[in-house]
Coordinates of N, CA and C in Angstrom, one line a residue:
M1 N 33.4 -35.0 -81.7 CA 33.8 -36.3 -81.1 C 34.5 -36.2 -79.8
K2 N 35.4 -35.2 -79.7 CA 36.1 -35.0 -78.5 C 35.2 -34.5 -77.4
Y3 N 34.2 -33.7 -77.8 CA 33.2 -33.1 -76.9 C 32.4 -34.3 -76.3
S4 N 32.0 -35.2 -77.2 CA 31.2 -36.4 -76.7 C 31.9 -37.2 -75.7
V5 N 33.2 -37.4 -76.0 CA 34.0 -38.2 -75.0 C 34.1 -37.5 -73.7
L6 N 34.3 -36.2 -73.7 CA 34.4 -35.4 -72.5 C 33.0 -35.5 -71.7
K7 N 31.9 -35.4 -72.5 CA 30.6 -35.4 -71.9 C 30.4 -36.7 -71.1
Y8 N 30.7 -37.9 -71.8 CA 30.5 -39.2 -71.2 C 31.4 -39.4 -70.0
L9 N 32.7 -38.8 -70.1 CA 33.6 -38.9 -69.0 C 33.1 -38.2 -67.8
F10 N 32.5 -37.0 -68.0 CA 32.0 -36.2 -66.9 C 30.8 -36.9 -66.3
I11 N 29.9 -37.5 -67.1 CA 28.8 -38.2 -66.5 C 29.3 -39.4 -65.7
F12 N 30.3 -40.1 -66.2 CA 30.8 -41.3 -65.5 C 31.4 -40.9 -64.2
C13 N 32.2 -39.8 -64.2 CA 32.8 -39.3 -62.9 C 31.7 -38.9 -61.9
F14 N 30.6 -38.2 -62.4 CA 29.6 -37.7 -61.6 C 28.8 -38.9 -60.9
L15 N 28.5 -39.9 -61.8 CA 27.9 -41.1 -61.2 C 28.8 -41.8 -60.2
G16 N 30.1 -41.8 -60.5 CA 31.0 -42.5 -59.6 C 31.1 -41.8 -58.3
V17 N 31.1 -40.5 -58.3 CA 31.1 -39.7 -57.0 C 29.8 -40.0 -56.3
G18 N 28.7 -40.0 -57.0 CA 27.4 -40.2 -56.3 C 27.3 -41.6 -55.7
F19 N 27.8 -42.6 -56.5 CA 27.8 -43.9 -56.0 C 28.7 -44.1 -54.7
T20 N 29.8 -43.4 -54.8 CA 30.7 -43.5 -53.6 C 30.1 -42.9 -52.4
A21 N 29.4 -41.7 -52.6 CA 28.8 -41.0 -51.5 C 27.6 -41.9 -50.9
Y22 N 26.9 -42.5 -51.8 CA 25.8 -43.4 -51.4 C 26.3 -44.6 -50.6
A23 N 27.4 -45.2 -51.1 CA 28.0 -46.3 -50.5 C 28.5 -45.9 -49.1
Q24 N 29.0 -44.7 -49.0 CA 29.5 -44.2 -47.7 C 28.4 -44.1 -46.7
V25 N 27.3 -43.5 -47.2 CA 26.1 -43.4 -46.3 C 25.6 -44.8 -45.8
E26 N 25.6 -45.7 -46.8 CA 25.1 -47.1 -46.4 C 26.1 -47.7 -45.4
Q27 N 27.4 -47.4 -45.6 CA 28.4 -48.0 -44.7 C 28.2 -47.4 -43.3
D28 N 28.0 -46.0 -43.3 CA 27.7 -45.4 -42.0 C 26.5 -45.9 -41.3
S29 N 25.5 -46.2 -42.1 CA 24.2 -46.7 -41.5 C 24.5 -48.1 -40.8
V30 N 25.3 -48.9 -41.5 CA 25.6 -50.2 -41.0 C 26.4 -50.0 -39.7
Q31 N 27.4 -49.1 -39.7 CA 28.2 -48.8 -38.5 C 27.3 -48.4 -37.3
L32 N 26.3 -47.5 -37.7 CA 25.4 -47.1 -36.6 C 24.6 -48.3 -36.1
D33 N 24.2 -49.2 -37.0 CA 23.4 -50.3 -36.6 C 24.2 -51.2 -35.6
T34 N 25.5 -51.2 -35.7 CA 26.2 -52.1 -34.7 C 26.2 -51.6 -33.3
R35 N 25.6 -50.4 -33.1 CA 25.4 -49.9 -31.8 C 24.0 -50.1 -31.3
Y36 N 23.3 -51.1 -31.9 CA 21.9 -51.2 -31.6 C 21.6 -51.6 -30.1
L37 N 20.4 -51.3 -29.6 CA 20.0 -51.7 -28.3 C 18.7 -52.5 -28.4
E38 N 18.4 -53.3 -27.4 CA 17.2 -54.2 -27.5 C 16.4 -54.0 -26.3
D39 N 15.1 -54.3 -26.4 CA 14.2 -54.6 -25.3 C 14.2 -53.5 -24.3
Q40 N 14.0 -52.3 -24.7 CA 14.0 -51.2 -23.8 C 12.7 -50.8 -23.2
F41 N 11.6 -51.2 -23.8 CA 10.2 -51.1 -23.2 C 9.6 -52.4 -23.0
Y42 N 8.9 -52.6 -21.9 CA 8.3 -53.9 -21.6 C 6.9 -53.7 -21.0
F43 N 6.1 -54.7 -21.2 CA 4.8 -54.8 -20.5 C 4.4 -56.2 -20.4
G44 N 3.7 -56.5 -19.3 CA 3.4 -57.9 -19.0 C 2.1 -58.2 -18.3
V45 N 1.7 -59.4 -18.3 CA 0.5 -59.8 -17.5 C 0.9 -61.1 -16.8
G46 N 0.3 -61.3 -15.7 CA 0.6 -62.5 -14.9 C -0.4 -62.9 -13.9
Y47 N -0.2 -64.1 -13.3 CA -1.1 -64.6 -12.3 C -0.3 -64.7 -11.0
N48 N -0.8 -64.2 -9.9 CA -0.1 -64.1 -8.6 C -0.6 -65.3 -7.8
I49 N 0.4 -66.1 -7.3 CA 0.1 -67.2 -6.4 C 0.6 -66.9 -5.0
L50 N -0.3 -66.9 -4.0 CA 0.1 -66.7 -2.6 C 0.7 -67.9 -2.0
M51 N 2.0 -67.8 -1.6 CA 2.7 -68.9 -1.0 C 2.6 -68.8 0.6
N52 N 2.9 -69.8 1.3 CA 2.9 -69.8 2.7 C 1.5 -69.5 3.3
R53 N 0.5 -70.0 2.7 CA -0.9 -69.8 3.2 C -1.2 -70.6 4.4
P54 N -1.8 -70.0 5.5 CA -2.2 -70.8 6.6 C -3.3 -71.8 6.2
D55 N -3.5 -72.8 7.0 CA -4.5 -73.8 6.8 C -5.9 -73.1 6.7
G56 N -6.6 -73.4 5.6 CA -7.9 -72.9 5.4 C -8.0 -71.7 4.5
V57 N -6.8 -71.1 4.2 CA -6.7 -70.0 3.3 C -6.6 -70.5 1.8
V58 N -7.6 -70.0 1.0 CA -7.5 -70.4 -0.4 C -7.7 -69.2 -1.3
Q59 N -7.1 -69.3 -2.5 CA -7.3 -68.1 -3.4 C -8.6 -68.3 -4.2
R60 N -9.1 -67.1 -4.5 CA -10.4 -67.0 -5.2 C -10.2 -66.1 -6.4
N61 N -11.0 -66.2 -7.4 CA -11.0 -65.4 -8.6 C -9.6 -65.3 -9.2
L62 N -9.4 -64.3 -10.0 CA -8.1 -64.3 -10.8 C -7.2 -63.2 -10.1
S63 N -6.2 -63.7 -9.4 CA -5.2 -62.8 -8.8 C -4.2 -62.3 -9.9
Y64 N -4.4 -61.1 -10.4 CA -3.7 -60.8 -11.6 C -2.5 -59.8 -11.3
N65 N -1.6 -59.7 -12.3 CA -0.5 -58.7 -12.3 C -0.5 -58.0 -13.7
L66 N -0.4 -56.7 -13.7 CA -0.1 -55.9 -14.9 C 1.1 -55.1 -14.6
Q67 N 2.0 -55.0 -15.6 CA 3.2 -54.3 -15.4 C 3.7 -53.7 -16.7
A68 N 4.4 -52.5 -16.6 CA 4.9 -51.9 -17.8 C 6.1 -51.0 -17.3
G69 N 7.0 -50.7 -18.2 CA 8.1 -49.9 -17.9 C 9.2 -49.7 -18.9
F70 N 10.3 -49.1 -18.6 CA 11.4 -48.8 -19.5 C 12.7 -49.4 -18.9
M71 N 13.5 -50.1 -19.7 CA 14.7 -50.6 -19.3 C 15.9 -50.0 -20.1
K72 N 16.9 -49.5 -19.5 CA 18.1 -49.1 -20.2 C 19.0 -50.3 -20.5
D73 N 19.1 -50.6 -21.7 CA 19.9 -51.8 -22.2 C 21.4 -51.4 -22.2
I74 N 22.2 -52.1 -21.5 CA 23.7 -51.8 -21.5 C 24.5 -53.0 -21.9
P75 N 24.8 -53.2 -23.2 CA 25.6 -54.3 -23.6 C 27.0 -54.2 -23.1
F76 N 27.7 -55.3 -22.9 CA 29.0 -55.4 -22.4 C 30.0 -55.8 -23.5
N77 N 29.6 -56.6 -24.5 CA 30.5 -57.1 -25.5 C 30.3 -56.5 -26.9
K78 N 31.2 -56.8 -27.8 CA 31.1 -56.2 -29.1 C 29.9 -56.6 -29.9
R79 N 29.5 -57.9 -29.7 CA 28.3 -58.4 -30.4 C 27.1 -57.8 -29.8
R80 N 27.1 -57.3 -28.6 CA 26.0 -56.6 -27.9 C 24.9 -57.6 -27.5
N81 N 25.2 -58.8 -27.3 CA 24.2 -59.8 -26.9 C 24.3 -60.2 -25.4
F82 N 25.2 -59.6 -24.7 CA 25.4 -59.9 -23.3 C 25.6 -58.6 -22.5
G83 N 24.8 -58.4 -21.5 CA 25.0 -57.1 -20.7 C 24.0 -57.1 -19.6
I84 N 23.6 -55.9 -19.2 CA 22.6 -55.7 -18.1 C 21.5 -54.8 -18.6
G85 N 20.4 -54.8 -17.8 CA 19.3 -53.9 -18.0 C 18.9 -53.3 -16.7
L86 N 18.8 -52.0 -16.6 CA 18.3 -51.3 -15.4 C 17.2 -50.4 -15.8
G87 N 16.1 -50.4 -15.0 CA 14.9 -49.7 -15.5 C 14.0 -49.2 -14.3
V88 N 12.9 -48.7 -14.8 CA 11.9 -48.2 -13.9 C 10.5 -48.5 -14.5
G89 N 9.6 -48.9 -13.6 CA 8.3 -49.3 -14.1 C 7.2 -49.1 -13.1
Y90 N 6.0 -49.5 -13.5 CA 4.8 -49.5 -12.7 C 4.1 -50.8 -12.8
A91 N 3.5 -51.2 -11.6 CA 2.8 -52.5 -11.6 C 1.5 -52.4 -10.7
V92 N 0.5 -53.1 -11.1 CA -0.7 -53.3 -10.2 C -0.8 -54.8 -10.0
N93 N -1.0 -55.1 -8.7 CA -1.2 -56.5 -8.4 C -2.4 -56.7 -7.5
S94 N -3.2 -57.7 -7.8 CA -4.4 -58.0 -7.0 C -4.3 -59.4 -6.5
Y95 N -4.7 -59.7 -5.2 CA -4.6 -61.0 -4.6 C -6.0 -61.3 -4.0
Y96 N -6.7 -62.2 -4.6 CA -8.0 -62.6 -4.1 C -7.9 -63.8 -3.3
S97 N -8.6 -63.8 -2.1 CA -8.6 -65.0 -1.3 C -9.9 -65.0 -0.4
N98 N -10.0 -66.0 0.5 CA -11.1 -66.0 1.4 C -10.7 -65.3 2.8
V99 N -9.6 -64.6 2.8 CA -9.2 -63.8 3.9 C -9.9 -62.4 3.8
V100 N -10.7 -62.0 4.8 CA -11.4 -60.8 4.8 C -10.8 -59.9 5.8
A101 N -10.3 -58.7 5.3 CA -9.8 -57.7 6.2 C -10.8 -56.6 6.6
T102 N -10.9 -56.3 7.8 CA -11.8 -55.2 8.3 C -11.1 -54.2 9.2
E103 N -11.5 -53.0 9.1 CA -10.8 -51.9 9.9 C -11.8 -51.3 10.9
T104 N -11.4 -51.3 12.1 CA -12.2 -50.7 13.2 C -11.3 -49.8 14.1
N105 N -11.6 -48.6 14.1 CA -10.8 -47.6 14.9 C -9.3 -47.7 14.5
S106 N -9.1 -47.8 13.2 CA -7.7 -47.8 12.7 C -7.0 -49.1 13.0
V107 N -7.7 -50.1 13.5 CA -7.1 -51.4 13.8 C -7.6 -52.4 12.8
V108 N -6.7 -53.1 12.1 CA -7.1 -54.0 11.0 C -7.1 -55.5 11.6
S109 N -8.2 -56.2 11.3 CA -8.3 -57.6 11.7 C -8.5 -58.4 10.5
Y110 N -8.1 -59.7 10.6 CA -8.2 -60.6 9.4 C -8.9 -61.9 9.9
E111 N -9.8 -62.4 9.1 CA -10.4 -63.7 9.4 C -10.8 -64.4 8.1
I112 N -10.8 -65.7 8.2 CA -11.2 -66.6 7.1 C -12.7 -66.7 7.1
M113 N -13.3 -66.3 6.0 CA -14.8 -66.4 5.9 C -15.2 -67.4 4.8
D114 N -16.4 -67.9 5.0 CA -17.0 -68.8 4.0 C -17.4 -68.0 2.8
Q115 N -17.2 -68.6 1.6 CA -17.4 -67.9 0.4 C -18.9 -67.4 0.3
S116 N -19.8 -68.1 0.9 CA -21.2 -67.7 0.9 C -21.5 -66.3 1.6
M117 N -20.5 -65.9 2.4 CA -20.7 -64.6 3.1 C -20.3 -63.4 2.4
F118 N -19.6 -63.5 1.3 CA -19.1 -62.4 0.5 C -18.9 -62.8 -0.9
N119 N -18.7 -61.8 -1.8 CA -18.5 -62.1 -3.2 C -17.0 -62.1 -3.6
R120 N -16.3 -61.1 -3.1 CA -14.9 -61.0 -3.4 C -14.1 -60.3 -2.3
S121 N -12.9 -60.8 -2.0 CA -12.1 -60.1 -1.1 C -10.6 -60.1 -1.6
K122 N -10.0 -58.9 -1.5 CA -8.7 -58.8 -2.2 C -7.8 -57.8 -1.5
F123 N -6.5 -58.0 -1.7 CA -5.5 -57.0 -1.5 C -5.1 -56.4 -2.9
E124 N -5.0 -55.1 -3.0 CA -4.6 -54.5 -4.2 C -3.4 -53.5 -4.0
L125 N -2.4 -53.7 -4.8 CA -1.1 -53.0 -4.6 C -0.8 -52.3 -5.9
H126 N -0.5 -51.0 -5.8 CA 0.1 -50.2 -6.9 C 1.5 -49.8 -6.5
S127 N 2.4 -50.2 -7.4 CA 3.9 -50.0 -7.1 C 4.7 -49.4 -8.1
L128 N 5.7 -48.7 -7.7 CA 6.8 -48.2 -8.6 C 7.9 -49.3 -8.4
E129 N 8.5 -49.7 -9.6 CA 9.4 -50.8 -9.5 C 10.7 -50.4 -10.2
I130 N 11.8 -51.0 -9.7 CA 13.1 -50.9 -10.3 C 13.7 -52.3 -10.6
P131 N 13.6 -52.7 -11.8 CA 14.1 -54.0 -12.2 C 15.6 -53.9 -12.6
F132 N 16.3 -54.9 -12.3 CA 17.7 -55.1 -12.7 C 17.9 -56.5 -13.3
E133 N 18.5 -56.5 -14.5 CA 18.6 -57.8 -15.1 C 20.0 -58.0 -15.7
I134 N 20.5 -59.3 -15.6 CA 21.6 -59.7 -16.4 C 21.0 -60.4 -17.7
R135 N 21.5 -59.9 -18.8 CA 20.8 -60.2 -20.1 C 21.7 -61.0 -21.1
W136 N 21.2 -62.0 -21.6 CA 21.8 -62.8 -22.7 C 20.8 -63.0 -23.8
R137 N 21.2 -62.9 -25.1 CA 20.3 -63.1 -26.2 C 21.1 -63.5 -27.4
T138 N 20.4 -64.0 -28.4 CA 21.0 -64.4 -29.7 C 20.8 -63.3 -30.8
S139 N 20.6 -62.1 -30.4 CA 20.3 -61.1 -31.4 C 21.5 -60.6 -32.2
T140 N 21.3 -60.0 -33.3 CA 22.3 -59.3 -34.1 C 21.7 -58.0 -34.6
A141 N 22.5 -57.2 -35.3 CA 22.1 -55.9 -35.8 C 21.0 -56.1 -36.8
E142 N 20.9 -57.3 -37.5 CA 20.0 -57.5 -38.6 C 18.8 -58.4 -38.2
D143 N 19.0 -59.2 -37.1 CA 18.0 -60.2 -36.7 C 17.1 -59.7 -35.6
Y144 N 15.8 -59.5 -35.8 CA 14.9 -59.0 -34.8 C 14.1 -60.2 -34.1
K145 N 14.4 -61.4 -34.5 CA 13.7 -62.5 -33.9 C 14.9 -63.4 -33.2
F146 N 14.8 -63.5 -31.9 CA 15.9 -64.1 -31.2 C 15.5 -64.7 -29.9
W147 N 16.3 -65.6 -29.4 CA 16.1 -66.1 -28.0 C 16.7 -65.1 -27.0
R148 N 16.1 -65.1 -25.8 CA 16.6 -64.3 -24.7 C 16.4 -65.0 -23.4
I149 N 17.4 -64.8 -22.5 CA 17.3 -65.2 -21.1 C 17.8 -64.0 -20.3
Y150 N 16.8 -63.5 -19.5 CA 17.1 -62.4 -18.6 C 16.8 -62.8 -17.2
A151 N 17.8 -62.7 -16.3 CA 17.6 -63.0 -14.9 C 18.0 -61.8 -14.0
G152 N 17.3 -61.6 -12.9 CA 17.7 -60.5 -12.1 C 16.9 -60.4 -10.8
V153 N 16.8 -59.1 -10.3 CA 16.0 -58.8 -9.2 C 15.1 -57.6 -9.5
K154 N 14.1 -57.5 -8.7 CA 13.2 -56.4 -8.8 C 12.8 -55.8 -7.5
L155 N 13.0 -54.5 -7.3 CA 12.6 -53.8 -6.1 C 11.3 -53.0 -6.4
G156 N 10.5 -53.0 -5.4 CA 9.2 -52.3 -5.5 C 8.8 -51.5 -4.3
Y157 N 8.3 -50.3 -4.6 CA 7.8 -49.4 -3.5 C 6.2 -49.3 -3.7
V158 N 5.5 -49.8 -2.7 CA 4.0 -49.8 -2.8 C 3.5 -48.4 -2.3
F159 N 3.1 -47.6 -3.3 CA 2.6 -46.3 -2.9 C 1.1 -46.3 -2.7
S160 N 0.4 -47.4 -3.0 CA -1.0 -47.5 -2.7 C -1.3 -49.0 -2.4
G161 N -1.7 -49.3 -1.2 CA -2.1 -50.6 -0.8 C -3.4 -50.6 -0.1
T162 N -4.4 -51.4 -0.7 CA -5.7 -51.3 -0.1 C -6.3 -52.8 0.1
S163 N -7.2 -52.9 1.0 CA -8.0 -54.1 1.2 C -9.4 -53.8 0.8
K164 N -10.1 -54.7 0.1 CA -11.5 -54.5 -0.3 C -12.3 -55.8 -0.2
V165 N -13.5 -55.7 0.3 CA -14.4 -56.8 0.3 C -15.7 -56.4 -0.3
V166 N -16.3 -57.2 -1.2 CA -17.5 -57.0 -1.9 C -18.5 -58.0 -1.4
T167 N -19.7 -57.5 -0.8 CA -20.8 -58.3 -0.4 C -22.0 -57.9 -1.1
D168 N -23.1 -58.6 -0.8 CA -24.4 -58.2 -1.4 C -24.9 -56.9 -0.9
D169 N -24.4 -56.4 0.2 CA -24.8 -55.1 0.8 C -24.0 -54.0 0.3
G170 N -22.9 -54.2 -0.4 CA -22.0 -53.2 -0.9 C -20.6 -53.5 -0.8
N171 N -19.7 -52.4 -1.0 CA -18.3 -52.6 -1.0 C -17.7 -51.9 0.2
H172 N -16.6 -52.5 0.7 CA -15.9 -51.8 1.8 C -14.4 -51.8 1.4
K173 N -13.8 -50.7 1.3 CA -12.5 -50.5 0.9 C -11.7 -49.5 1.7
F174 N -10.5 -49.8 2.1 CA -9.7 -48.9 2.9 C -8.2 -49.1 2.6
S175 N -7.5 -48.1 3.0 CA -6.0 -48.1 2.8 C -5.4 -48.9 3.9
N176 N -4.7 -50.0 3.6 CA -4.3 -51.0 4.6 C -2.8 -50.7 4.9
N177 N -2.5 -50.2 6.0 CA -1.1 -49.9 6.4 C -0.3 -51.2 6.8
D178 N -1.0 -52.3 6.9 CA -0.3 -53.6 7.2 C 0.4 -54.1 5.9
I179 N 0.1 -53.6 4.8 CA 0.8 -54.1 3.5 C 2.2 -53.5 3.5
E180 N 3.2 -54.4 3.3 CA 4.6 -54.0 3.3 C 4.9 -53.0 2.2
D181 N 5.5 -51.9 2.6 CA 5.8 -50.8 1.6 C 6.8 -51.2 0.6
F182 N 7.8 -51.9 1.0 CA 8.9 -52.3 0.1 C 8.9 -53.8 -0.2
Q183 N 8.8 -54.1 -1.4 CA 8.8 -55.5 -1.9 C 10.1 -55.7 -2.8
Y184 N 10.6 -56.9 -2.7 CA 11.7 -57.3 -3.6 C 11.7 -58.8 -3.9
G185 N 12.2 -59.2 -5.0 CA 12.2 -60.6 -5.3 C 13.1 -60.9 -6.6
L186 N 13.2 -62.2 -6.9 CA 14.0 -62.6 -8.0 C 13.1 -62.7 -9.3
T187 N 13.7 -62.4 -10.4 CA 12.9 -62.5 -11.7 C 13.7 -63.4 -12.7
F188 N 12.9 -64.0 -13.6 CA 13.5 -64.8 -14.7 C 12.6 -64.7 -15.9
N189 N 13.1 -64.2 -17.0 CA 12.4 -64.1 -18.2 C 13.1 -64.9 -19.3
F190 N 12.3 -65.7 -20.0 CA 12.8 -66.6 -21.1 C 11.9 -66.7 -22.2
G191 N 12.4 -66.6 -23.5 CA 11.5 -66.8 -24.6 C 12.1 -66.5 -25.9
Y192 N 11.3 -66.5 -26.9 CA 11.8 -66.3 -28.3 C 10.8 -65.3 -29.0
N193 N 11.4 -64.3 -29.6 CA 10.7 -63.3 -30.3 C 9.6 -62.6 -29.4
T194 N 8.4 -62.7 -29.8 CA 7.3 -62.0 -29.1 C 7.0 -62.6 -27.7
W195 N 6.9 -63.9 -27.7 CA 6.4 -64.7 -26.5 C 7.5 -65.0 -25.6
N196 N 7.3 -64.5 -24.3 CA 8.4 -64.7 -23.3 C 7.7 -65.0 -22.0
M197 N 8.2 -66.0 -21.3 CA 7.7 -66.4 -20.0 C 8.3 -65.5 -19.0
H198 N 7.5 -65.1 -18.0 CA 8.0 -64.2 -16.9 C 7.7 -64.9 -15.6
A199 N 8.7 -64.9 -14.7 CA 8.5 -65.5 -13.3 C 9.1 -64.6 -12.3
Y200 N 8.4 -64.4 -11.2 CA 8.9 -63.6 -10.1 C 8.7 -64.4 -8.8
Y201 N 9.7 -64.4 -7.9 CA 9.5 -65.0 -6.6 C 9.8 -63.9 -5.6
G202 N 8.8 -63.6 -4.8 CA 9.0 -62.5 -3.8 C 9.8 -63.0 -2.6
L203 N 10.8 -62.3 -2.2 CA 11.7 -62.6 -1.0 C 11.2 -61.9 0.2
K204 N 10.2 -61.0 0.1 CA 9.7 -60.2 1.2 C 8.2 -60.6 1.4
S205 N 7.7 -60.7 2.6 CA 6.3 -61.0 2.8 C 5.4 -59.9 2.3
L206 N 4.3 -60.3 1.8 CA 3.3 -59.3 1.3 C 2.8 -58.3 2.4
L207 N 2.7 -58.9 3.6 CA 2.2 -58.1 4.8 C 3.4 -57.9 5.8
E208 N 3.3 -56.9 6.6 CA 4.3 -56.6 7.6 C 4.4 -57.8 8.6
D209 N 5.6 -57.9 9.2 CA 5.8 -58.9 10.3 C 4.8 -58.7 11.4
G210 N 4.3 -59.8 11.9 CA 3.4 -59.8 13.0 C 2.0 -59.8 12.7
V211 N 1.6 -59.6 11.4 CA 0.2 -59.6 11.0 C -0.3 -61.1 11.0
A212 N -1.5 -61.3 11.6 CA -2.0 -62.6 11.8 C -3.5 -62.6 11.7
L213 N -4.0 -63.8 11.5 CA -5.5 -64.0 11.5 C -6.0 -63.9 12.9
D214 N -7.3 -63.7 13.0 CA -7.9 -63.7 14.4 C -7.7 -64.9 15.2
S215 N -7.3 -66.0 14.5 CA -7.0 -67.3 15.1 C -5.6 -67.3 15.7
G216 N -4.8 -66.4 15.3 CA -3.4 -66.3 15.7 C -2.5 -66.8 14.7
A217 N -2.9 -67.5 13.6 CA -2.0 -68.0 12.6 C -1.4 -66.8 11.8
P218 N -0.1 -66.8 11.7 CA 0.6 -65.7 11.0 C 0.3 -65.6 9.5
L219 N 0.1 -64.4 9.0 CA -0.1 -64.2 7.5 C 1.3 -63.8 6.9
D220 N 2.1 -64.8 6.6 CA 3.4 -64.6 6.0 C 3.4 -64.9 4.5
F221 N 2.4 -64.3 3.8 CA 2.3 -64.5 2.4 C 3.6 -64.1 1.7
Q222 N 4.0 -65.0 0.8 CA 5.0 -64.6 -0.2 C 4.4 -64.9 -1.6
V223 N 4.9 -64.2 -2.6 CA 4.3 -64.2 -3.9 C 5.1 -65.0 -4.9
L224 N 4.5 -65.9 -5.6 CA 5.1 -66.5 -6.8 C 4.2 -66.0 -8.0
R225 N 4.9 -65.4 -9.0 CA 4.1 -64.8 -10.2 C 4.6 -65.5 -11.4
I226 N 3.6 -66.0 -12.2 CA 3.9 -66.6 -13.5 C 3.1 -65.9 -14.6
G227 N 3.7 -65.5 -15.7 CA 3.0 -64.8 -16.7 C 3.8 -64.7 -18.0
L228 N 3.4 -63.7 -18.8 CA 4.0 -63.4 -20.1 C 4.5 -61.9 -20.0
I229 N 5.7 -61.7 -20.7 CA 6.2 -60.4 -20.8 C 6.6 -60.1 -22.2
F230 N 6.3 -58.9 -22.7 CA 6.6 -58.5 -24.1 C 7.5 -57.4 -24.1
Y231 N 8.5 -57.4 -25.1 CA 9.5 -56.4 -25.2 C 9.4 -55.7 -26.5
I232 N 9.6 -54.4 -26.5 CA 9.7 -53.6 -27.8 C 10.9 -52.6 -27.6
L233 N 11.3 -52.1 -28.8 CA 12.5 -51.2 -28.7 C 12.0 -49.9 -28.1

């Protein structure tokens, strides 16, 4: 009888110790979760709108944006729903219009052409980007569906900028040094869960100062971008 009591007492103590250890592990996991980070990888698609177009300049086809990158999430408060994000990314942007660029002896000229004279004409930019955001969201350690408002600035270095025109006779593409190497602008991202609106307004002209049409009208294009951005951990 005494042996049975001791046996059950031993089993009870063993289970108690095991339960305590398990509870401690669970508690530690919860404590680790309170250090969560959000929205560290992003990718997006958008439509580029050329602003400040001279008379007669119209956009053609789909002027698209593709972007992807990594953001370091840096919360400031205990709840971790307010802070900043600093990152690095890559983007490709195409701008289709009826402005045709041609290069002769390293000199680039620009003219407005009738659509019947060509199929497509575009500027294409490949850029390394550094986004900076002030971040607010309604997230918690347990809730993965939340509202977010991120506003900030984005700096971009254009490492490849080309002009291309497609006609019935073939393609003509060249590296266009008139494209501004450094781009920067304001960003605003807003949404819930998966679907988030992205907006970018360029503060720098797409082309360098002094670039003009053959008519003399300056080409001071600025970019307004509207699209969707998606975040994952």
